[in-house]
C-alpha cells in the first residue's frame, strides 16, 4: 500500500513570503497530523484532524499558520508570512482510528523549509 | 505536562555490539509508546509500538521494553550493523488514547564498520 505522500520535498523562501505544503495520507486513514521538527529536536504536533474536523491545534501559531483538510483526505498547511524561526522539517502523518482510540502513526518524508 | 527524555543524545559503537537506548517520561498515565527511526533528510519510520498493558515488543533484532510505573522504556538492538546508523526517537501518547504524541529529542546512533 502507498505511504503518506508530501510535496514539495524542499522549499527555500525569504522571510515574510508565504508557503504551502501538501499531504496525502494513507488511504482509509481518518486521522491526519502535521508536525514541525526543528533541527536537533523531536517533532512537535501543530494540528490534528479527524476526517475534516480539527481535534487539536493548541500548538499551531494561528497568527501565521493555517491548515485545512477538505473532504477528509488531502491536507494543506500554509505559513503566511514566514519568519526565520519557521525553518524546520514539516512532517505529515496519518493513522487509523478504531473503537475510539488512535493507532500507529505513519509518517511521510517531510518538507524541509528554509527561510532566509 | 508530559516530558520525554532520551539518553544518550548520541552514541557511537563498533559493528556487532549489542546496545541499549533509553527513554524516560514524566507522566506514567500513557496509552502507548512508540519507537521510531529517522534517517538524515527523511521522515520517521515506526519500529515498535507498545501498548500500556504490554511489557515488551520484539521485531527482528529490536526489542523494546516498557515499565510504565517507573516511566521508562528501553530499545535494545542486537548485533548492531552500520545500516542501523540513524536517529532513534521515542514518543508517548496520553492515556485518553486520543491525545497527541509527545516526542523526545532522539538518540543519534552511529555504528562503525
Coordinates of C-alpha atoms in Angstrom, one line a residue:
Chain A
X1 CA 0.0 0.0 0.0
X2 CA 1.2 3.5 -0.7
X3 CA 2.6 5.5 2.2
X4 CA 2.0 9.1 3.2
X5 CA 2.9 11.5 0.4
X6 CA 4.1 15.0 0.8
X7 CA 5.2 17.8 -1.5
X8 CA 7.3 19.7 -2.1
X9 CA 10.3 17.9 -0.5
X10 CA 12.3 21.1 -0.2
X11 CA 11.4 24.8 -0.2
X12 CA 13.6 27.9 0.2
X13 CA 11.8 31.3 0.7
X14 CA 12.6 34.7 2.1
X15 CA 11.1 35.9 5.3
X16 CA 7.7 37.5 5.0
X17 CA 6.9 35.3 2.0
X18 CA 4.2 32.7 2.1
X19 CA 4.5 29.0 1.5
X20 CA 2.1 25.9 1.3
X21 CA 2.7 22.3 1.9
X22 CA 0.6 19.4 0.7
X23 CA -0.1 16.0 2.3
X24 CA -1.9 12.9 1.0
X25 CA -2.4 10.3 3.8
X26 CA -2.6 6.6 3.5
X27 CA -5.9 5.5 2.0
X28 CA -8.6 5.0 4.7
X29 CA -6.8 6.8 7.5
X30 CA -9.2 9.2 9.1
X31 CA -6.7 10.9 11.3
X32 CA -4.1 13.3 9.9
X33 CA -1.3 15.1 11.7
X34 CA 1.1 18.0 10.9
X35 CA 4.3 18.1 12.9
X36 CA 7.1 20.7 13.0
X37 CA 10.6 19.3 13.6
X38 CA 13.3 21.9 14.3
X39 CA 16.9 20.7 13.8
X40 CA 18.0 18.7 16.8
X41 CA 14.5 18.4 18.3
X42 CA 11.8 15.9 18.3
X43 CA 8.7 16.6 16.2
X44 CA 6.1 18.9 17.7
X45 CA 2.4 18.5 16.8
X46 CA 1.0 21.5 15.1
X47 CA -2.5 20.3 14.2
X48 CA -4.5 17.1 14.2
X49 CA -7.5 16.4 12.0
X50 CA -10.2 13.7 12.4
X51 CA -11.7 13.4 9.0
X52 CA -12.1 17.1 8.1
X53 CA -12.5 18.4 11.7
X54 CA -9.8 19.8 13.9
X55 CA -9.1 17.7 17.0
X56 CA -6.1 19.6 18.4
X57 CA -4.5 22.9 17.2
X58 CA -3.3 24.1 20.5
X59 CA 0.3 24.5 19.4
X60 CA -0.4 26.0 16.0
X61 CA 0.7 29.7 15.7
X62 CA -2.6 30.8 14.3
X63 CA -1.5 34.3 13.5
X64 CA 0.6 32.9 10.7
X65 CA -0.1 29.2 10.2
X66 CA -3.3 27.7 8.8
X67 CA -4.3 24.3 7.8
X68 CA -7.2 22.6 6.1
X69 CA -8.4 19.2 5.2
X70 CA -11.1 19.4 2.6
X71 CA -13.2 16.3 2.1
X72 CA -11.4 14.5 4.8
X73 CA -8.5 13.3 2.6
X74 CA -5.7 15.6 1.4
X75 CA -4.5 18.4 3.6
X76 CA -2.5 21.7 3.1
X77 CA -0.5 23.6 5.7
X78 CA 0.2 27.3 5.0
X79 CA 2.6 29.8 6.5
X80 CA 2.0 33.5 5.9
X81 CA 4.1 35.4 6.5
X82 CA 7.1 33.2 7.2
X83 CA 9.7 34.0 9.8
X84 CA 13.3 32.8 10.2
X85 CA 12.3 30.6 13.1
X86 CA 9.9 28.7 10.9
X87 CA 12.9 26.9 9.2
X88 CA 12.2 23.3 10.0
X89 CA 11.0 20.0 8.6
X90 CA 7.3 19.7 8.3
X91 CA 6.1 16.2 8.7
X92 CA 2.7 14.8 7.9
X93 CA 1.4 11.6 9.5
X94 CA -1.8 9.6 9.4
X95 CA -3.4 6.8 11.4
X96 CA -6.5 4.7 11.6
X97 CA -8.9 5.2 14.4
X98 CA -10.6 2.0 15.8
X99 CA -13.1 1.8 18.7
X100 CA -12.5 5.5 19.5
X101 CA -8.7 5.1 20.0
X102 CA -5.8 6.0 17.8
X103 CA -3.3 3.6 16.4
X104 CA 0.2 3.6 15.0
X105 CA 1.1 6.7 13.1
X106 CA 2.8 6.5 9.7
X107 CA 4.9 9.5 8.6
X108 CA 5.6 11.0 5.2
X109 CA 9.1 12.0 4.1
X110 CA 8.6 15.6 5.2
X111 CA 9.1 19.0 3.6
X112 CA 12.4 20.8 4.6
X113 CA 11.7 24.6 4.7
X114 CA 14.5 27.1 4.8
X115 CA 13.6 30.7 5.5
X116 CA 16.3 33.2 4.6
Chain B
X1 CA 2.6 18.3 31.1
X2 CA 4.3 15.2 29.6
X3 CA 8.0 15.4 29.0
X4 CA 10.1 12.8 27.2
X5 CA 13.9 12.5 27.7
X6 CA 16.2 10.3 25.7
X7 CA 19.7 9.4 26.9
X8 CA 22.3 9.4 25.5
X9 CA 21.9 12.2 22.9
X10 CA 24.5 10.5 20.7
X11 CA 26.1 7.0 20.7
X12 CA 28.9 5.6 18.6
X13 CA 29.6 1.8 18.7
X14 CA 31.6 -0.7 16.7
X15 CA 29.7 -3.1 14.4
X16 CA 28.4 -6.2 16.1
X17 CA 27.9 -4.7 19.5
X18 CA 24.6 -5.0 21.4
X19 CA 23.3 -1.7 22.6
X20 CA 20.5 -0.1 24.7
X21 CA 18.8 3.3 24.1
X22 CA 16.9 4.8 26.9
X23 CA 13.7 6.8 27.1
X24 CA 12.0 8.3 30.2
X25 CA 8.7 10.1 30.6
X26 CA 7.3 12.2 33.4
X27 CA 3.6 11.2 33.4
X28 CA 3.1 7.4 33.7
X29 CA -0.5 7.7 32.5
X30 CA 0.2 6.7 29.0
X31 CA -1.8 4.9 26.4
X32 CA 1.1 3.6 24.3
X33 CA 4.7 4.2 23.5
X34 CA 6.3 4.2 20.0
X35 CA 9.9 3.9 18.9
X36 CA 10.8 5.5 15.5
X37 CA 13.8 5.6 13.4
X38 CA 14.8 8.7 11.3
X39 CA 17.4 8.7 8.6
X40 CA 19.0 12.0 7.6
X41 CA 16.7 14.1 5.5
X42 CA 13.9 11.5 5.8
X43 CA 10.6 11.1 7.6
X44 CA 10.0 8.8 10.6
X45 CA 9.8 5.0 10.3
X46 CA 7.8 3.3 13.0
X47 CA 9.8 0.5 14.6
X48 CA 7.8 -0.8 17.6
X49 CA 4.6 0.2 19.3
X50 CA 4.0 -0.9 22.9
X51 CA 0.5 -0.6 24.4
X52 CA 0.4 0.4 28.1
X53 CA -0.7 -3.1 29.1
X54 CA 2.3 -4.7 27.4
X55 CA 5.8 -5.1 28.8
X56 CA 7.8 -5.6 25.6
X57 CA 7.6 -5.9 21.9
X58 CA 10.1 -7.6 19.5
X59 CA 10.8 -7.2 15.9
X60 CA 13.9 -8.9 14.4
X61 CA 17.0 -7.6 16.2
X62 CA 15.0 -5.0 18.0
X63 CA 13.4 -5.4 21.4
X64 CA 11.5 -2.6 23.3
X65 CA 10.5 -2.8 26.9
X66 CA 8.1 -0.7 28.9
X67 CA 8.0 0.0 32.6
X68 CA 5.1 2.3 33.0
X69 CA 5.3 2.7 36.8
X70 CA 8.9 4.0 36.6
X71 CA 8.3 6.0 33.4
X72 CA 10.9 4.2 31.3
X73 CA 11.4 2.4 28.1
X74 CA 14.4 0.8 26.5
X75 CA 15.2 -0.1 22.9
X76 CA 17.6 -3.0 22.7
X77 CA 19.4 -3.5 19.4
X78 CA 21.3 -6.8 19.0
X79 CA 24.3 -7.3 16.8
X80 CA 24.4 -3.8 15.5
X81 CA 25.2 -3.1 11.8
X82 CA 26.3 0.1 10.0
X83 CA 22.8 0.2 8.4
X84 CA 21.4 0.8 11.9
X85 CA 23.0 4.2 12.0
X86 CA 20.2 6.8 12.3
X87 CA 18.4 8.8 15.0
X88 CA 16.0 6.9 17.2
X89 CA 13.0 8.7 18.6
X90 CA 10.7 7.7 21.4
X91 CA 7.2 9.1 21.7
X92 CA 4.4 8.6 24.2
X93 CA 0.6 9.1 23.8
X94 CA -1.6 10.1 26.7
X95 CA -4.0 7.7 28.4
X96 CA -7.1 9.1 26.7
X97 CA -5.9 7.4 23.6
X98 CA -6.7 10.5 21.5
X99 CA -4.0 12.7 22.9
X100 CA -1.1 13.7 20.8
X101 CA 2.3 12.0 20.6
X102 CA 5.0 13.7 22.7
X103 CA 8.5 13.1 21.4
X104 CA 11.9 13.0 22.9
X105 CA 14.8 14.7 21.1
X106 CA 16.2 11.4 20.0
X107 CA 19.4 9.5 20.2
X108 CA 21.8 9.7 17.2
X109 CA 23.4 6.3 16.7
X110 CA 26.5 5.6 14.7
X111 CA 27.6 2.1 14.1
X112 CA 31.2 1.9 12.8
X113 CA 32.3 -0.8 10.4

